[in-house]
Short mmCIF file of C-alpha atoms in Angstrom, two decimals:
data_model
loop_
_atom_site.label_atom_id
_atom_site.label_comp_id
_atom_site.label_asym_id
_atom_site.label_seq_id
_atom_site.Cartn_x
_atom_site.Cartn_y
_atom_site.Cartn_z
CA MET T 181 0.00 0.00 0.00
CA SER T 182 1.32 3.45 -0.87
CA SER T 183 1.98 6.06 1.79
CA PRO T 184 -0.91 8.35 2.76
CA PRO T 185 -0.84 12.09 1.99
CA MET T 186 1.21 13.97 4.55
CA ILE T 187 -0.83 17.21 4.65
CA ASP T 188 -3.11 16.88 7.68
CA GLY T 189 -6.41 17.62 5.97
CA ALA T 190 -5.78 15.13 3.18
CA PHE T 191 -4.51 12.60 5.71
CA ALA T 192 -7.74 12.95 7.72
CA ARG T 193 -9.75 12.31 4.54
CA TRP T 194 -7.62 9.27 3.71
CA LEU T 195 -8.04 7.88 7.21
CA ALA T 196 -11.82 8.39 7.29
CA SER T 197 -12.11 6.79 3.86
CA ARG T 198 -10.08 3.72 4.84
CA ALA T 199 -12.05 3.21 8.05
CA GLY T 200 -15.30 3.69 6.18
CA GLN T 201 -14.44 1.02 3.62
CA ALA T 202 -13.52 -1.38 6.43
CA LEU T 203 -16.93 -0.77 7.99
CA LEU T 204 -18.74 -1.39 4.69
CA ASP T 205 -16.79 -4.62 4.26
CA LEU T 206 -17.71 -5.66 7.80
CA ARG T 207 -21.41 -5.04 7.14
CA THR T 208 -21.22 -7.27 4.07
CA GLU T 209 -19.33 -9.97 5.92
CA MET T 210 -21.47 -10.11 9.08
CA GLY T 211 -24.90 -9.15 7.81
CA PHE T 212 -27.55 -7.68 10.09
CA ALA T 213 -28.97 -10.68 11.95
CA ASP T 214 -27.10 -9.86 15.18
CA SER T 215 -27.15 -6.08 15.57
CA GLY T 216 -25.31 -6.11 18.90
CA ALA T 217 -22.41 -8.10 17.50
CA LEU T 218 -22.26 -5.88 14.42
CA LYS T 219 -22.16 -2.71 16.54
CA SER T 220 -19.34 -4.05 18.72
CA ALA T 221 -17.35 -5.31 15.77
CA GLY T 222 -17.80 -2.03 13.92
CA ASP T 223 -16.52 0.05 16.82
CA LYS T 224 -13.49 -2.22 17.21
CA VAL T 225 -12.57 -2.59 13.53
CA SER T 226 -12.67 1.14 12.84
CA HIS T 227 -10.95 2.13 16.10
CA ASP T 228 -8.13 -0.38 15.64
CA LEU T 229 -7.54 0.68 12.04
CA ILE T 230 -7.44 4.40 12.84
CA ARG T 231 -5.28 3.92 15.93
CA THR T 232 -2.82 1.74 13.99
CA GLU T 233 -2.46 4.25 11.16
CA LEU T 234 -2.07 7.19 13.54
CA ALA T 235 0.64 5.32 15.46
CA LYS T 236 2.42 4.61 12.17
CA TRP T 237 2.09 7.96 10.41
CA ARG T 238 1.62 10.47 13.26
CA PRO T 239 3.53 8.85 16.16
CA GLY T 240 4.22 12.16 17.91
CA ASP T 241 0.57 13.18 18.15
CA ALA T 242 -1.84 12.39 20.98
CA VAL T 243 -5.24 10.79 20.35
CA LEU T 244 -8.67 11.08 21.95
CA SER T 245 -10.98 8.33 20.69
CA GLU T 246 -14.45 7.43 21.87
CA GLU T 247 -13.27 3.84 22.19
CA ASP T 248 -10.23 4.61 24.34
CA GLU T 249 -10.39 3.38 27.92
CA GLY T 250 -11.11 6.33 30.21
CA SER T 251 -12.03 8.61 27.30
CA ARG T 252 -15.13 9.86 29.13
CA LEU T 253 -13.32 10.79 32.33
CA ALA T 254 -13.24 14.44 33.36
CA TRP T 255 -9.73 15.12 34.60
CA ALA T 256 -9.59 17.43 37.62
CA ALA T 257 -7.14 20.32 37.64
CA GLU T 258 -5.24 18.82 40.54
CA VAL T 259 -4.58 15.58 38.68
CA ASN T 260 -1.11 15.25 37.20
CA THR T 261 -1.99 16.11 33.62
CA GLY T 262 1.29 14.62 32.47
CA ALA T 263 -0.45 11.26 32.84
CA VAL T 264 -3.02 12.36 30.24
CA ALA T 265 -0.89 12.95 27.16
CA ARG T 266 -3.48 14.88 25.19
CA LEU T 267 -3.76 17.65 27.80
CA THR T 268 -0.15 18.71 27.32
CA ALA T 269 0.24 17.76 23.64
CA ASP T 270 0.50 20.33 20.87
CA ARG T 271 -1.50 18.16 18.46
CA VAL T 272 -4.39 15.83 19.29
CA TRP T 273 -6.45 13.69 16.92
CA ILE T 274 -10.07 13.54 18.08
CA ILE T 275 -11.83 10.58 16.53
CA ASP T 276 -15.15 8.82 16.59
CA PRO T 277 -14.47 5.54 14.79
CA LEU T 278 -18.18 4.87 14.25
CA ASP T 279 -20.68 7.65 14.84
CA GLY T 280 -24.18 6.19 14.79
CA THR T 281 -23.71 2.53 15.71
CA ARG T 282 -27.46 2.05 15.79
CA GLU T 283 -27.86 3.21 12.20
CA PHE T 284 -24.77 1.22 11.15
CA SER T 285 -26.41 -1.95 12.45
CA GLU T 286 -29.65 -1.40 10.53
CA GLU T 287 -29.81 -2.64 6.95
CA GLY T 288 -30.40 0.09 4.41
CA ARG T 289 -29.47 3.02 6.64
CA SER T 290 -26.79 5.41 5.41
CA ASP T 291 -26.89 8.06 8.19
CA TRP T 292 -23.79 6.96 10.09
CA ALA T 293 -20.26 8.30 9.88
CA VAL T 294 -16.55 8.16 10.69
CA HIS T 295 -15.04 11.26 12.34
CA VAL T 296 -11.37 12.25 12.17
CA ALA T 297 -10.31 15.69 13.44
CA LEU T 298 -7.04 17.34 14.42
CA TRP T 299 -6.80 19.86 17.26
CA ALA T 300 -3.68 22.05 17.53
CA ARG T 301 -2.57 24.21 20.43
CA ASN T 302 -1.49 27.06 18.16
CA ALA T 303 -4.68 27.07 16.06
CA PRO T 304 -6.07 30.53 15.21
CA SER T 305 -9.69 29.62 16.00
CA PRO T 306 -11.23 29.19 19.49
CA HIS T 307 -12.24 25.61 18.76
CA GLY T 308 -8.65 24.73 17.88
CA LEU T 309 -9.57 22.40 15.01
CA VAL T 310 -7.15 22.67 12.10
CA ALA T 311 -8.15 19.66 9.98
CA GLY T 312 -10.95 17.17 9.80
CA ALA T 313 -12.94 14.75 7.70
CA VAL T 314 -16.37 13.17 8.01
CA GLY T 315 -16.68 9.88 6.19
CA LEU T 316 -20.18 8.88 5.13
CA PRO T 317 -19.31 5.42 3.86
CA ALA T 318 -22.81 4.22 2.95
CA GLN T 319 -23.31 7.49 1.02
CA HIS T 320 -19.97 6.96 -0.75
CA ARG T 321 -18.59 10.38 0.14
CA VAL T 322 -16.14 12.06 2.49
CA LEU T 323 -16.41 15.73 3.48
CA GLY T 324 -13.10 17.25 4.47
CA THR T 325 -11.34 20.47 5.33
CA ASP T 326 -8.78 19.88 2.59
CA TYR T 327 -11.49 20.50 -0.02
CA PRO T 328 -14.39 21.99 1.97
CA PRO T 329 -17.72 22.00 0.15
CA ALA T 330 -19.02 25.26 -1.24
CA TYR T 331 -21.28 27.24 1.08
CA PRO T 332 -24.71 25.57 0.75
CA PRO T 333 -26.99 27.35 -1.71
CA MET T 334 -30.27 28.96 -0.73
CA THR T 335 -33.21 26.59 -0.91
CA VAL T 336 -35.55 26.81 -3.88
CA GLU T 337 -38.41 27.60 -1.49
CA ALA T 338 -36.50 30.50 0.01
CA ALA T 339 -35.43 31.89 -3.33
CA THR T 340 -38.97 31.89 -4.73
CA ALA T 341 -40.91 32.84 -1.61
CA GLY T 342 -38.50 35.51 -0.41
CA GLU T 343 -38.14 33.93 3.01
CA ARG T 344 -36.47 30.83 4.34
CA LYS T 345 -38.29 27.70 5.42
CA ILE T 346 -35.88 26.41 8.04
CA ARG T 347 -35.23 22.70 8.01
CA LEU T 348 -33.87 21.49 11.35
CA ALA T 349 -32.03 18.18 11.53
CA ALA T 350 -33.25 16.33 14.62
CA SER T 351 -32.31 13.10 16.34
CA ARG T 352 -34.71 10.37 15.33
CA SER T 353 -34.43 8.80 18.76
CA ARG T 354 -33.37 11.53 21.25
CA PRO T 355 -34.40 15.03 20.08
CA PRO T 356 -34.14 17.80 22.71
CA VAL T 357 -37.51 18.14 24.45
CA PHE T 358 -37.77 21.84 23.58
CA LEU T 359 -37.08 21.38 19.87
CA THR T 360 -40.71 21.00 18.81
CA ASP T 361 -41.65 24.29 20.48
CA LEU T 362 -38.60 26.02 19.01
CA ALA T 363 -39.45 24.74 15.53
CA GLU T 364 -42.96 26.15 15.86
CA ASP T 365 -41.55 29.47 17.06
CA VAL T 366 -39.28 29.92 14.02
CA ALA T 367 -41.64 28.30 11.49
CA ALA T 368 -39.33 25.37 10.89
CA HIS T 369 -39.94 21.71 10.36
CA LEU T 370 -37.92 18.84 11.79
CA VAL T 371 -36.01 16.37 9.63
CA PRO T 372 -35.21 13.18 11.59
CA MET T 373 -31.73 11.75 10.99
CA GLY T 374 -29.31 9.38 12.64
CA SER T 375 -25.79 10.22 13.76
CA ALA T 376 -24.52 13.67 14.72
CA GLY T 377 -22.01 13.51 11.90
CA ALA T 378 -24.70 12.76 9.35
CA LYS T 379 -26.83 15.65 10.64
CA ILE T 380 -24.01 18.22 10.53
CA ALA T 381 -22.98 16.89 7.12
CA ALA T 382 -26.53 17.55 5.95
CA VAL T 383 -26.14 21.19 7.01
CA VAL T 384 -22.82 21.37 5.16
CA THR T 385 -24.35 20.03 1.95
CA GLY T 386 -27.53 22.12 2.21
CA GLU T 387 -29.94 19.22 2.75
CA VAL T 388 -31.02 20.96 5.96
CA ASP T 389 -30.41 24.46 7.30
CA ALA T 390 -29.45 23.80 10.91
CA TYR T 391 -28.74 21.21 13.56
CA ILE T 392 -29.41 21.84 17.25
CA HIS T 393 -28.35 19.40 19.95
CA ALA T 394 -28.77 19.71 23.69
CA GLY T 395 -29.02 16.15 24.94
CA GLY T 396 -25.42 15.46 25.93
CA GLN T 397 -22.46 14.66 23.69
CA TYR T 398 -18.68 14.34 23.84
CA GLU T 399 -15.97 16.09 21.87
CA TRP T 400 -15.61 13.25 19.36
CA ASP T 401 -19.29 13.52 18.44
CA SER T 402 -18.81 16.93 16.85
CA ALA T 403 -15.10 17.74 16.36
CA ALA T 404 -14.70 16.52 12.78
CA PRO T 405 -18.12 17.75 11.58
CA VAL T 406 -17.54 21.17 13.18
CA ALA T 407 -14.10 21.40 11.54
CA VAL T 408 -15.68 20.80 8.13
CA ALA T 409 -18.69 23.05 8.82
CA THR T 410 -16.57 26.04 9.85
CA ALA T 411 -14.19 25.48 6.93
CA THR T 412 -17.29 25.66 4.73
CA GLY T 413 -18.25 29.00 6.30
CA LEU T 414 -21.12 27.86 8.50
CA HIS T 415 -21.84 29.03 12.04
CA ALA T 416 -20.96 26.64 14.88
CA SER T 417 -21.28 27.40 18.61
CA ARG T 418 -22.74 26.29 21.89
CA ILE T 419 -26.49 26.92 22.10
CA ASP T 420 -25.84 30.00 24.26
CA GLY T 421 -23.67 31.42 21.48
CA SER T 422 -20.33 30.79 23.20
CA ALA T 423 -17.42 29.16 21.39
CA LEU T 424 -17.03 25.42 21.05
CA ARG T 425 -13.76 24.26 22.60
CA TYR T 426 -11.99 20.95 22.16
CA ASN T 427 -9.27 18.97 23.93
CA GLU T 428 -10.59 20.12 27.28
CA ALA T 429 -9.92 18.22 30.51
CA ASP T 430 -13.62 17.33 30.58
CA PRO T 431 -14.44 15.81 27.16
CA ARG T 432 -18.17 16.37 27.57
CA LEU T 433 -19.52 18.92 25.11
CA PRO T 434 -23.24 18.66 25.73
CA ASP T 435 -24.79 21.07 23.24
CA LEU T 436 -24.18 22.82 19.96
CA LEU T 437 -25.73 24.72 17.08
CA VAL T 438 -24.51 24.37 13.50
CA CYS T 439 -26.37 26.43 10.92
CA ARG T 440 -26.19 28.84 8.01
CA LYS T 441 -24.67 32.12 9.19
CA ASP T 442 -27.75 34.07 8.13
CA LEU T 443 -29.85 32.00 10.55
CA ALA T 444 -27.55 32.13 13.57
CA THR T 445 -28.93 35.26 15.25
CA ARG T 446 -32.53 34.10 14.81
CA LEU T 447 -31.88 30.60 16.10
CA LEU T 448 -29.76 31.72 19.05
CA ALA T 449 -32.55 34.10 20.10
CA ALA T 450 -35.07 31.27 19.86
CA LEU T 451 -32.77 29.04 21.88
CA GLN T 452 -32.67 31.64 24.65
CA ARG T 453 -36.46 31.48 24.79
CA HIS T 454 -36.82 27.71 24.73
CA SER T 455 -33.71 25.96 26.07
CA GLY T 456 -33.85 27.26 29.65
#
């Protein structure tokens, strides 16, 4: 096998693509009769592949993966952070080897993803993400910061009616309880989808206009999609409007808003009214 591209953005795309193909192969090999076994195998196959390639091609970088032991621990300030390599590292890969295991284990579903993002201490942006890729293997595409998609075009409905019909991506299983009221407030309709990566990717490509989450997530759930979204020119923040931050001692990042920039003020105001 030839060497991967050395530029970080292209490397992230390569890594997400390789893991995605491994997951497609696994689906074909195992089938869907035992969803629990398929979920577990998917997490392991993708995690092991990504970890192996990072160790080979980026040995000096730290890694935060959903499947790492202790990945969900919140490290207290008094803990010796030297024992947690990512907290003192200059570069940290934040990965979700399989985002949307439920959808992955269901035959015919394509709304699951592979997330690969790179955080750097000297990054110019508050979120610190300098490269990233979201693999959508069952959709046969990878969205990456090396070639970010064009800013999503205005919807046909908005162009002809003179105002935007907001389409909000929503969890098909765990939507925030306030989202229905918020959608009514801003005259939006909800579009149920699977994984967080698939929902943010849908904002990036213009299939929906926004994604709001407030039900609890971790850094790996959004790092790669946010890297691509902001490279595309979209708005991304916490639901109170504050900056998203990654490689924190506490990896929990419970809420976020990703949307078209022209909708950010309106949606943040609605969130103030409904998310309290």
